[in-house]
């Protein structure tokens, strides 16, 4: 369960500025720990959300409503790109 592009982008943002200028190795270790905690938290939230949504999607009417809602959200997000 990973999104390497997102974590790569987060890593690039983190590497832009030193956290501890006097101790670059300790600063890098601290940044790695922070990134690890972020990844762990984000992945856990997505797994819980997926488990909840999978249960809701098993209901025929509710599943259809959720699919339509997600489709409309996707279309809206693409339309916003062109505004």
C-alpha positions as a printed Julia matrix, in Angstrom:
83×3 Matrix{Float64}:
   0.0    0.0     0.0
   2.05   2.87   -1.27
   1.94   5.85   -3.56
   5.56   6.33   -4.63
   4.83   9.5    -6.61
   3.24  11.22   -3.64
   5.95  10.14   -1.26
   8.59  11.2    -3.8
   6.99  14.63   -4.04
   6.85  14.89   -0.24
  10.5   13.84   -0.06
  11.46  16.51   -2.6
   9.64  19.15   -0.56
  11.31  17.97    2.63
  14.77  18.0     1.06
  14.51  21.64   -0.04
  15.52  23.06    3.35
  17.76  21.66    6.09
  15.95  20.88    9.3
  19.09  20.97   11.44
  21.78  22.96    9.54
  24.48  22.13   12.09
  23.82  18.38   11.92
  22.8   17.28    8.41
  22.85  13.55    9.21
  20.61  13.95   12.25
  18.38  16.31   10.25
  18.07  13.75    7.44
  17.23  11.01    9.94
  14.62  13.23   11.57
  13.08  14.05    8.19
  13.03  10.35    7.32
  11.22   9.6    10.56
   8.69  12.35    9.92
   8.09  11.11    6.36
   7.7    7.55    7.64
   5.1    8.66   10.2
   3.25  10.65    7.54
   3.23   7.67    5.16
   2.08   5.33    7.91
  -0.75   7.64    8.94
  -1.91   8.4     5.39
  -1.86   4.74    4.37
  -3.77   3.74    7.5
  -6.46   6.36    6.84
  -6.82   5.18    3.21
  -7.09   1.54    4.3
  -9.81   2.35    6.84
 -11.67   4.49    4.29
 -11.43   1.66    1.75
 -12.78  -0.85    4.24
 -15.71   1.41    5.09
 -16.46   2.17    1.43
 -16.24  -1.48    0.4
 -18.93  -2.3     2.92
 -21.14   0.51    1.65
 -20.58  -0.46   -1.99
 -22.02  -3.93   -1.37
 -25.48  -2.42   -0.89
 -26.98  -2.16   -4.41
 -28.75   1.2    -4.08
 -26.13   2.84   -1.9
 -23.33   1.47   -4.05
 -24.93   2.92   -7.18
 -25.39   6.3    -5.47
 -21.75   6.31   -4.35
 -20.56   5.4    -7.86
 -22.57   8.26   -9.35
 -21.28  10.65   -6.69
 -17.67   9.64   -7.34
 -18.2    9.96  -11.11
 -19.62  13.47  -10.71
 -16.73  14.43   -8.43
 -14.25  13.16  -11.03
 -15.96  15.08  -13.84
 -16.09  18.22  -11.67
 -12.39  17.96  -10.88
 -11.55  17.74  -14.59
 -13.86  20.64  -15.45
 -12.13  22.77  -12.79
  -8.84  22.24  -14.6
 -10.17  24.15  -17.58
 -11.66  27.11  -15.7
